[in-house]
Coordinates of C-alpha atoms in Angstrom, one line a residue:
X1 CA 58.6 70.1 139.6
X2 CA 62.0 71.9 139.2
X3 CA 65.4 71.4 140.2
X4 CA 68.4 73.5 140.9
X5 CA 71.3 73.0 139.0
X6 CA 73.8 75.5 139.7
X7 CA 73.6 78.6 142.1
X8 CA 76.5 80.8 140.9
X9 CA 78.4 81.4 137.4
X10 CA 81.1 78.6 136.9
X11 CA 82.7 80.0 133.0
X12 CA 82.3 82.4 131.0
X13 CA 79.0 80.7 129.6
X14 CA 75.3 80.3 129.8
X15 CA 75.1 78.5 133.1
X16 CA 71.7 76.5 133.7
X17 CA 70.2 77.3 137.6
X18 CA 66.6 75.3 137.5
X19 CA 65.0 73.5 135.2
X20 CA 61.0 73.4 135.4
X21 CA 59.7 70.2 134.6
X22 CA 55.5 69.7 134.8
X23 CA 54.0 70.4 131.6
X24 CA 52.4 67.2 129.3
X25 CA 53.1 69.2 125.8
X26 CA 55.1 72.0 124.1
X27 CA 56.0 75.1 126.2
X28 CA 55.1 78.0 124.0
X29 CA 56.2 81.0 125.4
X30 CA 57.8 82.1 129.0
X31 CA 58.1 85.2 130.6
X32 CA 60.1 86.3 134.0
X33 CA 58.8 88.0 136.4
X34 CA 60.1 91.3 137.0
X35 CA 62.3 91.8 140.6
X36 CA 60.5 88.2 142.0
X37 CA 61.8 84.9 141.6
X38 CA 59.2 83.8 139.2
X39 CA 58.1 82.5 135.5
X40 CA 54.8 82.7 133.9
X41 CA 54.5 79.6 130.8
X42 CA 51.7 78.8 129.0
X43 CA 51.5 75.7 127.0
X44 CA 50.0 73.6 124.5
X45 CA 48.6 71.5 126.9
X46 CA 46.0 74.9 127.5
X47 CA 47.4 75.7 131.3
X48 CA 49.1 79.0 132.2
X49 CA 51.2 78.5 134.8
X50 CA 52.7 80.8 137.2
X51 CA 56.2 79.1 138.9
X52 CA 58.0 80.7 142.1
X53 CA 61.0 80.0 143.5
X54 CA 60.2 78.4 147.0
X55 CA 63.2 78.0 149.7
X56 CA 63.6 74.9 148.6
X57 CA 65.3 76.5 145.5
X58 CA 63.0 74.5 143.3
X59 CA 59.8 76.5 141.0
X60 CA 56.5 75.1 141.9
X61 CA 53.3 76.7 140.2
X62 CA 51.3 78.8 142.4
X63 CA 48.5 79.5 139.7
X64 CA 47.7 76.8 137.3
X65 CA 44.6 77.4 135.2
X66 CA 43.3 75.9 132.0
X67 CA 41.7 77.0 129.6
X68 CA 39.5 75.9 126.4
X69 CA 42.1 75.9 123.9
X70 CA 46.0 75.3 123.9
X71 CA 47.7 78.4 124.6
X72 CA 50.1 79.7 121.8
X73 CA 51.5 82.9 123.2
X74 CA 50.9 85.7 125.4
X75 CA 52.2 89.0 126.5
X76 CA 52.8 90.2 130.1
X77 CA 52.8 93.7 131.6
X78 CA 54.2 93.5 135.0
X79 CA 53.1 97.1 136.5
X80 CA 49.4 96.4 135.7
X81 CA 50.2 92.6 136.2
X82 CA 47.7 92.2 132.8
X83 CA 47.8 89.3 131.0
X84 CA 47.3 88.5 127.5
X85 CA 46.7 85.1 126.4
X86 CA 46.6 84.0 122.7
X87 CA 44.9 80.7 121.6
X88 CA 44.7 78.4 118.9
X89 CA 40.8 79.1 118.1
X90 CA 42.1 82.6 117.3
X91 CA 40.8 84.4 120.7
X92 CA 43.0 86.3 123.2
X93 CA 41.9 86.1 126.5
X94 CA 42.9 89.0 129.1
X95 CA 43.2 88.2 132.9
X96 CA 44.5 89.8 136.0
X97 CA 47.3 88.6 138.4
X98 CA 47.0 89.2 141.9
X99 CA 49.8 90.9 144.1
X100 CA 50.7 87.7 145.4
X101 CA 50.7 86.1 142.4
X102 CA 48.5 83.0 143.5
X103 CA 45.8 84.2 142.3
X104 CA 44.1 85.2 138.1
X105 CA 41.0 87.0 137.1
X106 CA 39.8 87.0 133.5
X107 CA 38.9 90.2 132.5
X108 CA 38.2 89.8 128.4
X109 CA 38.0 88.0 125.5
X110 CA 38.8 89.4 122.5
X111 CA 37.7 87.5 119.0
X112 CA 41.1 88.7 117.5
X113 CA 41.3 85.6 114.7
X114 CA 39.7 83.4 112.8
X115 CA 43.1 80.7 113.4
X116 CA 45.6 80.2 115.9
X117 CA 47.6 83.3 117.4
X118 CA 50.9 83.3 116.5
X119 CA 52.2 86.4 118.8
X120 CA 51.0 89.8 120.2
X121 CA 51.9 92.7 122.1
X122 CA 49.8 94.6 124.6
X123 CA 50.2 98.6 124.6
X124 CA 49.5 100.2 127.8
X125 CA 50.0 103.9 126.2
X126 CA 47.5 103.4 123.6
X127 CA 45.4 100.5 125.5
X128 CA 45.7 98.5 122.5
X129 CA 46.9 94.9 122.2
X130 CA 47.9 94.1 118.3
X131 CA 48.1 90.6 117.5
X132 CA 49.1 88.5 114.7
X133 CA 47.4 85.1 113.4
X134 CA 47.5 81.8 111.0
X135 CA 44.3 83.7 109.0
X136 CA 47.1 86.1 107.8
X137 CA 46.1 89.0 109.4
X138 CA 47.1 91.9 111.9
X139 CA 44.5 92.9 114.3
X140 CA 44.4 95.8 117.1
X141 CA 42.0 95.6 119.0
X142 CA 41.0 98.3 122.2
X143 CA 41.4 96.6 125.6
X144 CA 39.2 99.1 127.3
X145 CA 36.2 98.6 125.0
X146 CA 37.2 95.1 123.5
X147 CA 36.2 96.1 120.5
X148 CA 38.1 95.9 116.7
X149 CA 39.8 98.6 115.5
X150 CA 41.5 97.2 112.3
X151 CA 42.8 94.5 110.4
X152 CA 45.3 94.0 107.9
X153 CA 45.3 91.3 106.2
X154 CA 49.1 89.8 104.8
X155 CA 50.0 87.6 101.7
X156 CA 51.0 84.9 103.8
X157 CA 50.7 83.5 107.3
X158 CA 51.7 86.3 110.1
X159 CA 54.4 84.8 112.1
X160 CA 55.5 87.2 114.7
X161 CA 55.3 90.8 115.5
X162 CA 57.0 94.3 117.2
X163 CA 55.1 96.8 117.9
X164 CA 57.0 100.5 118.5
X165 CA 54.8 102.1 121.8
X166 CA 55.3 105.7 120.8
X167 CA 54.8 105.8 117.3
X168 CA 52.3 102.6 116.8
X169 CA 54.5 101.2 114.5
X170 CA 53.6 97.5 113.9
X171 CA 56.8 95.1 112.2
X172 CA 54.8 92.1 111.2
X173 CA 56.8 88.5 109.8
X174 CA 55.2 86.2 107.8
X175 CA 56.1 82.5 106.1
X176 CA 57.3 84.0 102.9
X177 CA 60.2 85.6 104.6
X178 CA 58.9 89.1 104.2
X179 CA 58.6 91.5 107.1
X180 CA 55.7 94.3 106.6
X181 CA 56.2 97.8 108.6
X182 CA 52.9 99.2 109.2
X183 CA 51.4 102.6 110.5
X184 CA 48.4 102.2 112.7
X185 CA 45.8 104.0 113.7
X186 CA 42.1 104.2 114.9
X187 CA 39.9 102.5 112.2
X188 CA 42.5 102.5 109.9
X189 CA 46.1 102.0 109.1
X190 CA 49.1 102.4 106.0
X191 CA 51.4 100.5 104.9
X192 CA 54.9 102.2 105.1
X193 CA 57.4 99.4 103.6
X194 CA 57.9 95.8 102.7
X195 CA 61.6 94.3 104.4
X196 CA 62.7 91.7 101.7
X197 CA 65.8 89.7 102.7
X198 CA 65.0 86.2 103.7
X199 CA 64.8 82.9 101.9
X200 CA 63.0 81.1 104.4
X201 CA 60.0 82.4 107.1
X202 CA 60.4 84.5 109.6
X203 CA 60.2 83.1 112.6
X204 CA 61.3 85.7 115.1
X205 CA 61.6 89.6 115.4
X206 CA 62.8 92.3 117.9
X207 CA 62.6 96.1 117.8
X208 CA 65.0 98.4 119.4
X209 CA 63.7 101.7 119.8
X210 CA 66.1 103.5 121.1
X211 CA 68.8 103.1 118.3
X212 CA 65.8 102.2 116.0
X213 CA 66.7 98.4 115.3
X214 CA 65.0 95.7 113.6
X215 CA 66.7 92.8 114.2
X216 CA 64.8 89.3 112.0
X217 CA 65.8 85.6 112.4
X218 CA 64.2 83.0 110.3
X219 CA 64.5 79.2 108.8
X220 CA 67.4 80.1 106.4
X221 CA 69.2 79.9 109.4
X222 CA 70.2 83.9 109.7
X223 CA 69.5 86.6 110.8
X224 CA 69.4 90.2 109.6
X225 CA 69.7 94.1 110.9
X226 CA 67.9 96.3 109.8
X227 CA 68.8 100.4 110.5
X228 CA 65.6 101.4 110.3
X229 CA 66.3 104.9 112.2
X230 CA 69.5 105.6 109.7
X231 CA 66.6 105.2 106.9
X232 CA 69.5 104.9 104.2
X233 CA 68.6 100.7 103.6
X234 CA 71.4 99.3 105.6
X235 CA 70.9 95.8 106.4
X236 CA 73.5 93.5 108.5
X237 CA 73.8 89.6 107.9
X238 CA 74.3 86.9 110.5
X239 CA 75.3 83.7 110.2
X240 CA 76.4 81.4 112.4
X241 CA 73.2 79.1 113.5
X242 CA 72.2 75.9 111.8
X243 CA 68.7 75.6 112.7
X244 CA 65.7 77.9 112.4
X245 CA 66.6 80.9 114.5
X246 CA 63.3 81.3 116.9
X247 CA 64.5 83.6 119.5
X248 CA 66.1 87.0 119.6
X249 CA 66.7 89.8 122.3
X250 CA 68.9 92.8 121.6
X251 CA 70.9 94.4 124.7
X252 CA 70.7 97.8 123.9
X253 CA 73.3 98.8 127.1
X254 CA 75.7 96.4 125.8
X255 CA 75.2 96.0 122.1
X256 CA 75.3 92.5 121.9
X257 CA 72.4 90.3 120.2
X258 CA 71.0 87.2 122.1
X259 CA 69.8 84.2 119.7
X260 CA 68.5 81.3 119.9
X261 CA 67.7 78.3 117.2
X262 CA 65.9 75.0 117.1
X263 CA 68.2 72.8 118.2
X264 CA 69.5 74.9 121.0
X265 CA 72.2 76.6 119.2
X266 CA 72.3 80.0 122.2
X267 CA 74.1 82.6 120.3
X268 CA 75.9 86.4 121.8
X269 CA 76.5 88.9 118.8
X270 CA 79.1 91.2 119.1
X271 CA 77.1 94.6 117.5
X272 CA 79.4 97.1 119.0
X273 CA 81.6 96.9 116.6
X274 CA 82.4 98.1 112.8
X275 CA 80.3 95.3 111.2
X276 CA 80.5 95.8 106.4
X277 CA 77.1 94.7 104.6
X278 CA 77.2 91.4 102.6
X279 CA 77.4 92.2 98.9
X280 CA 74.6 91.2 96.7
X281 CA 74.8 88.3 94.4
X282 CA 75.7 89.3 90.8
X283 CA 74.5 87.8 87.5
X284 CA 76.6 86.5 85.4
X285 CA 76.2 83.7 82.4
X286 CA 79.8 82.6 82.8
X287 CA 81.9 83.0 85.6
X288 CA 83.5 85.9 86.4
X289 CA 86.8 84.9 87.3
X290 CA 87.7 82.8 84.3
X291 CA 85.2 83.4 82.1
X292 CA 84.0 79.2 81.3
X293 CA 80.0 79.3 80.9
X294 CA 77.7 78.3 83.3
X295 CA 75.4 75.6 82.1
X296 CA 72.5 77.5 80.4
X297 CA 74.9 79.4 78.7
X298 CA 74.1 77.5 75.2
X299 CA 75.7 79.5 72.8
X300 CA 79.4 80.3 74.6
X301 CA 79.4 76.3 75.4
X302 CA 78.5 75.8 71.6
X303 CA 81.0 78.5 70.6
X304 CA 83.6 77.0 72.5
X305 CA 83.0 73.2 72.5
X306 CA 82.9 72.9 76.3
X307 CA 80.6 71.6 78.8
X308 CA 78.3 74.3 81.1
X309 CA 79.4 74.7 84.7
X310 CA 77.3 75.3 87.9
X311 CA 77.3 78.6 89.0
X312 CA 78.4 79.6 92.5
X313 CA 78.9 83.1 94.5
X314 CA 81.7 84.4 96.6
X315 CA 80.2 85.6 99.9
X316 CA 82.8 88.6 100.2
X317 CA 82.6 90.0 96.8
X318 CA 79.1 88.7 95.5
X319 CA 80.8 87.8 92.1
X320 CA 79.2 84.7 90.0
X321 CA 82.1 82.3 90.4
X322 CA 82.6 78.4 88.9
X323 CA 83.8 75.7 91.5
X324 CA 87.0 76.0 90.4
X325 CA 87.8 79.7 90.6
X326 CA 85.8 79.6 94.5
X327 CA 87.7 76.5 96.0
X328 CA 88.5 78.2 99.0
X329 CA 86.6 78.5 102.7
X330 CA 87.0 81.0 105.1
X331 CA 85.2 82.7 108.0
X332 CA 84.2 86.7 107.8
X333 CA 83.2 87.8 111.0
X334 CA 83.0 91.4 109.6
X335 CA 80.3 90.3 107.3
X336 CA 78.2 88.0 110.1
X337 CA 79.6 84.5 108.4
X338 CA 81.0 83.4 111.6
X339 CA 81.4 79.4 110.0
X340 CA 83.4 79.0 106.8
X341 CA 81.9 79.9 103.3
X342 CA 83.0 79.8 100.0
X343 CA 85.0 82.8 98.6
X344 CA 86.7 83.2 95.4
X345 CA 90.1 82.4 95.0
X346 CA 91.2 86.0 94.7
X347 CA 89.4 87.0 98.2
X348 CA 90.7 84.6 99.7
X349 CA 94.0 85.7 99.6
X350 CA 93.1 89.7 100.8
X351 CA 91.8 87.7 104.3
X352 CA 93.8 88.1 106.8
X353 CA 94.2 86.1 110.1
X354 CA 93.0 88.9 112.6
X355 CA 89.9 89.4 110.0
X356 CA 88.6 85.8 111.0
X357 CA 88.7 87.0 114.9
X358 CA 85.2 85.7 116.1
X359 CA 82.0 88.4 116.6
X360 CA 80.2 86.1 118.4
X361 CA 80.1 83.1 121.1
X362 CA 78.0 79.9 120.2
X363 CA 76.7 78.0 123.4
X364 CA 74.5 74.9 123.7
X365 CA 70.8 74.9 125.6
X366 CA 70.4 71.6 124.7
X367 CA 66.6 71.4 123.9
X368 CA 64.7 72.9 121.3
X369 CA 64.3 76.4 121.9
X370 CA 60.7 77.7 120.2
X371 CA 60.5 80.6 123.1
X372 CA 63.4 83.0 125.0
X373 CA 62.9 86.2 127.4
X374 CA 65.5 87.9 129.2
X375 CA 65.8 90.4 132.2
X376 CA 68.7 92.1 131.3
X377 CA 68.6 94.2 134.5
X378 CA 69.7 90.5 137.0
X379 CA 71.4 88.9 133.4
X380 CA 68.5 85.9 133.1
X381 CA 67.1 84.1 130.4
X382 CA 64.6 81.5 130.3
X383 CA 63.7 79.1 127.3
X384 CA 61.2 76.9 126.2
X385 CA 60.1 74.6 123.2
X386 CA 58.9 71.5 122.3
X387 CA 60.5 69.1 125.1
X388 CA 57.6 70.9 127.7
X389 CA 61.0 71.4 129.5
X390 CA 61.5 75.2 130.9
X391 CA 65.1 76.4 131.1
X392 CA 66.6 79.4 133.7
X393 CA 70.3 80.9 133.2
X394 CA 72.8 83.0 134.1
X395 CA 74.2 84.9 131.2
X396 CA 76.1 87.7 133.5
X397 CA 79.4 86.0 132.4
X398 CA 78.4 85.8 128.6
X399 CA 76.4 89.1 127.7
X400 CA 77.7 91.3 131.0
X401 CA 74.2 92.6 131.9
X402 CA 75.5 93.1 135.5
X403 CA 78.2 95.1 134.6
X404 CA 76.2 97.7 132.2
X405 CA 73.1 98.1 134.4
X406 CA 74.8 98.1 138.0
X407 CA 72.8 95.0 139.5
X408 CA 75.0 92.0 141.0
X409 CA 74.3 88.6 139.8
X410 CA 72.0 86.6 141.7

C-alpha cells in the first residue's frame, strides 16, 4: 500500500518519507492527523480512507468506506474527530471517527447543493459547516439541526472557500477569478466586498487570522496577498509557478507561504520581508518611452506615415511600452516575479544585482498536486491529485516549522 522512502532530512528540501499507493482514481483532498501517524483521503473513486503508519513503516487503511457518490472534499476536526464529507451529487455527509481510528459512524446528511461540492469548512464555535458548490452558491447549514440557514448564490461557479471562526466571515473563489467576502449570519447574510485581481479562476484560498491575510492562487499561474486587516487595499503579487497554483498554506510563526501547482511546482515564499506592490498597467495609445503608436492608433500612424506597433507593459513601472523600448528581462523578487519579465529599457538599468536576490525556493513533488495540508507543529505536508498517488514530507529543512514551534523533526 505505501512505502518508505526516506526517514530523516537529507538537504535543505522537501524530502518524500512514504508514498500511499491504493486508490483506482483522483485523490481529492488529504488531511493529517493531528499528533498520530495517520492520513485521512477521500477520493473520486467514492472511498474515505483512513491510513496509519504500522511498524512496518508503511500506511495501510484502517477504515475504508464507500459511499454513493465520488468524494470531492471534506473537512476534519480532530478534537471532536467529526467528519465532513462533500460529494459530487451536491450532499455533505457528516460521520464520526472512533478513538482508535478503525472505526466511522455517519451522523448526517445535509442537501447542501444541487452540483458537486467544490470545498467547505466546518465551524465548531458556531456549529455551522459553510460549503461551496458547481450550482454557484454558498450554503451554511446548522450541524445540530441539519437544517439550511442561507444561501448565496455567485456569478460564476464557487471554487473554494475560508471561513474566519470568530467573525463568520466567509472568502468564497469562483471561475471568473473574483473572490467575494461575505458576512454571515442566521437566515441571512451581506455582502462586504468583491477582491478583483486575477485573470484566470481561482483555484485555491487561505485565511490568516491572526495578521488578517488572504492569500489567493489561481490558473494565471499567481498568486496574490491581500491585507485585509490593514483595510487600506494593499495587494502583494506572486509569481514564480507555471501551472495553476492549487494549494496554499501560510506559516504564520515563520512568515513564509507554502504553494503548490499542477504540475508539482512546491513553492516556500519568503513574507517576512519588505515586499513593494506591482504597479498597475497604464494606458497609453503610443508608447511611452518613444512615443511610436501602437497599432489602433489610426490617426498618429496616418500623421506620421508609420506602421502601428504592439503594445507591451514594464512589470516594474506599469508604463505602456513598444518591443523595442522593453527588450530587456529581469527578475524582481521585491515585486513577487521571481522568473524574468520584461521591463523597460530605463528600469532595467535602476536593477541592481542584490535586488534580484531570490524570495522564494522552487522544489519539485513530481505529481500533480490538486490537494496539500500541513502540520506545521512536526513540519509535514501531504499531497494529492490526479495520479490517485498520496505524497508525505518533511519540510523542517525548507520552511523551519521545528525551529519556530519547538517540536523536533520526526
Amino acid at each position: 500500500m505505501a512505502a518508505e522512502i526516506h526517514s530523516r532530512p537529507q538537504s535543505a528540501r522537501p524530502v518524500l518519507l512514504n508514498k500511499i499507493e491504493g486508490h483506482s482514481d483522483s485523490v481529492n483532498s488529504a488531511v493529517l492527523i493531528p499528533k498520530e501517524d495517520g492520513v485521512i483521503t477521500v477520493s473520486e473513486d467514492r472511498t474515505i480512507r483512513v491510513w496509519l503508519k504500522r511498524d512496518s513503516g508503511q500506511y495501510w487503511p484502517s477504515i475504508y468506506h464507500t459511499v454513493s457518490s465520488p468524494c470531492s472534499c471534506m473537512s476534519y476536526h480532530h478534537d471532536s474527530r467529526r467528519i465532513f464529507i462533500g460529494q459530487d451529487n451536491g450532499a455533505v455527509v457528516e460521520f464520526l471517527i472512533s478513538e482508535d481510528f478503525n472505526k466511522m459512524n455517519h451522523v448526517k446528511t445535509y442537501p447542501a447543493h444541487q452540483n458537486r461540492v467544490s470545498d467547505m469548512v466546518f465551524s465548531l464555535e458556531s456549529e455551522w459547516v459553510v460549503s461551496t458548490g458547481h450550482d454557484k452558491s454558498v450554503s451554511w447549514m446548522c450541524t445540530q439541526s441539519g437544517s439550511m440557514l442561507g444561501r448565496h448564490y455567485c456569478n460564476a461557479l464557487a471554487s473554494c472557500l475560508q471561513y474566519d471562526h470568530e467573525t463568520q466571515h466567509a472568502f468564497v473563489g469562483d471561475y471568473s477569478g473574483q473572490v467575494t467576502l461575505l458576512k454571515l449570519e442566521k437566515q441571512t447574510y451581506s455582502t462586504i466586498t468583491t477582491l478583483k485581481g486575477h485573470e484566470g479562476s481561482v483555484g485555491a484560498l487561505w485565511w490568516d487570522p491572526v495578521q488578517r491575510l488572504l492569500f489567493s492562487g489561481a490558473s494565471d499561474h499567481s498568486i496574490i496577498m491581500w491585507d485585509i486587516g490593514g483595510r487600506k487595499g494593499r495587494t502583494l503579487l506572486l509569481q514564480g509557478h507555471h501551472e495553476r497554483v492549487q494549494a496554499l498554506r501560510y506559516l504564520q510563526l515563520t512568515r513564509q507561504l507554502v504553494s503548490c501547482s499542477a504540475d508539482g511546482g512546491i513553492a516556500v515564499w519568503n513574507m517576512d520581508t519588505q515586499r513593494e506592490e506591482a504597479p498597475q498597467w497604464l494606458d497609453s495609445d503610443s508608447c511611452q518611452k518613444c512615443e511610436q503608436p501602437f497599432f489602433w492608433n489610426i490617426k498618429q500612424m496616418w500623421d506620421t506615415k508609420t506602421l502601428g506597433l504592439r503594445q507591451h507593459h514594464c512589470r516594474k513601472c506599469g508604463k505602456a511600452v513598444c518591443g523595442k523600448c522593453s527588450s530587456k528581462r529581469s527578475t524582481f523578487p521585491i515585486m513577487g516575479f521571481e522568473f524574468p519579465v520584461r521591463v523597460c529599457d530605463a528600469c532595467f538599468e535602476t536593477i541592481k544585482e542584490e535586488d534580484r536576490t531570490p524570495l522564494a525556493t522552487f522544489h519539485e513533488g513530481k505529481h500533480n498536486i490538486a490537494h496539500m495540508d500541513m502540520d506545521p507543529s512536526r513540519g509535514l505536508m501531504v499531497t494529492c491529485g490526479s495520479d490517485r498517488i498520496v505524497k508525505i514530507w518533511d519540510m523542517t529543512q525548507v520552511v523551519g516549522c521545528s525551529l519556530a514551534t519547538g517540536f523536533s523533526p520526526r
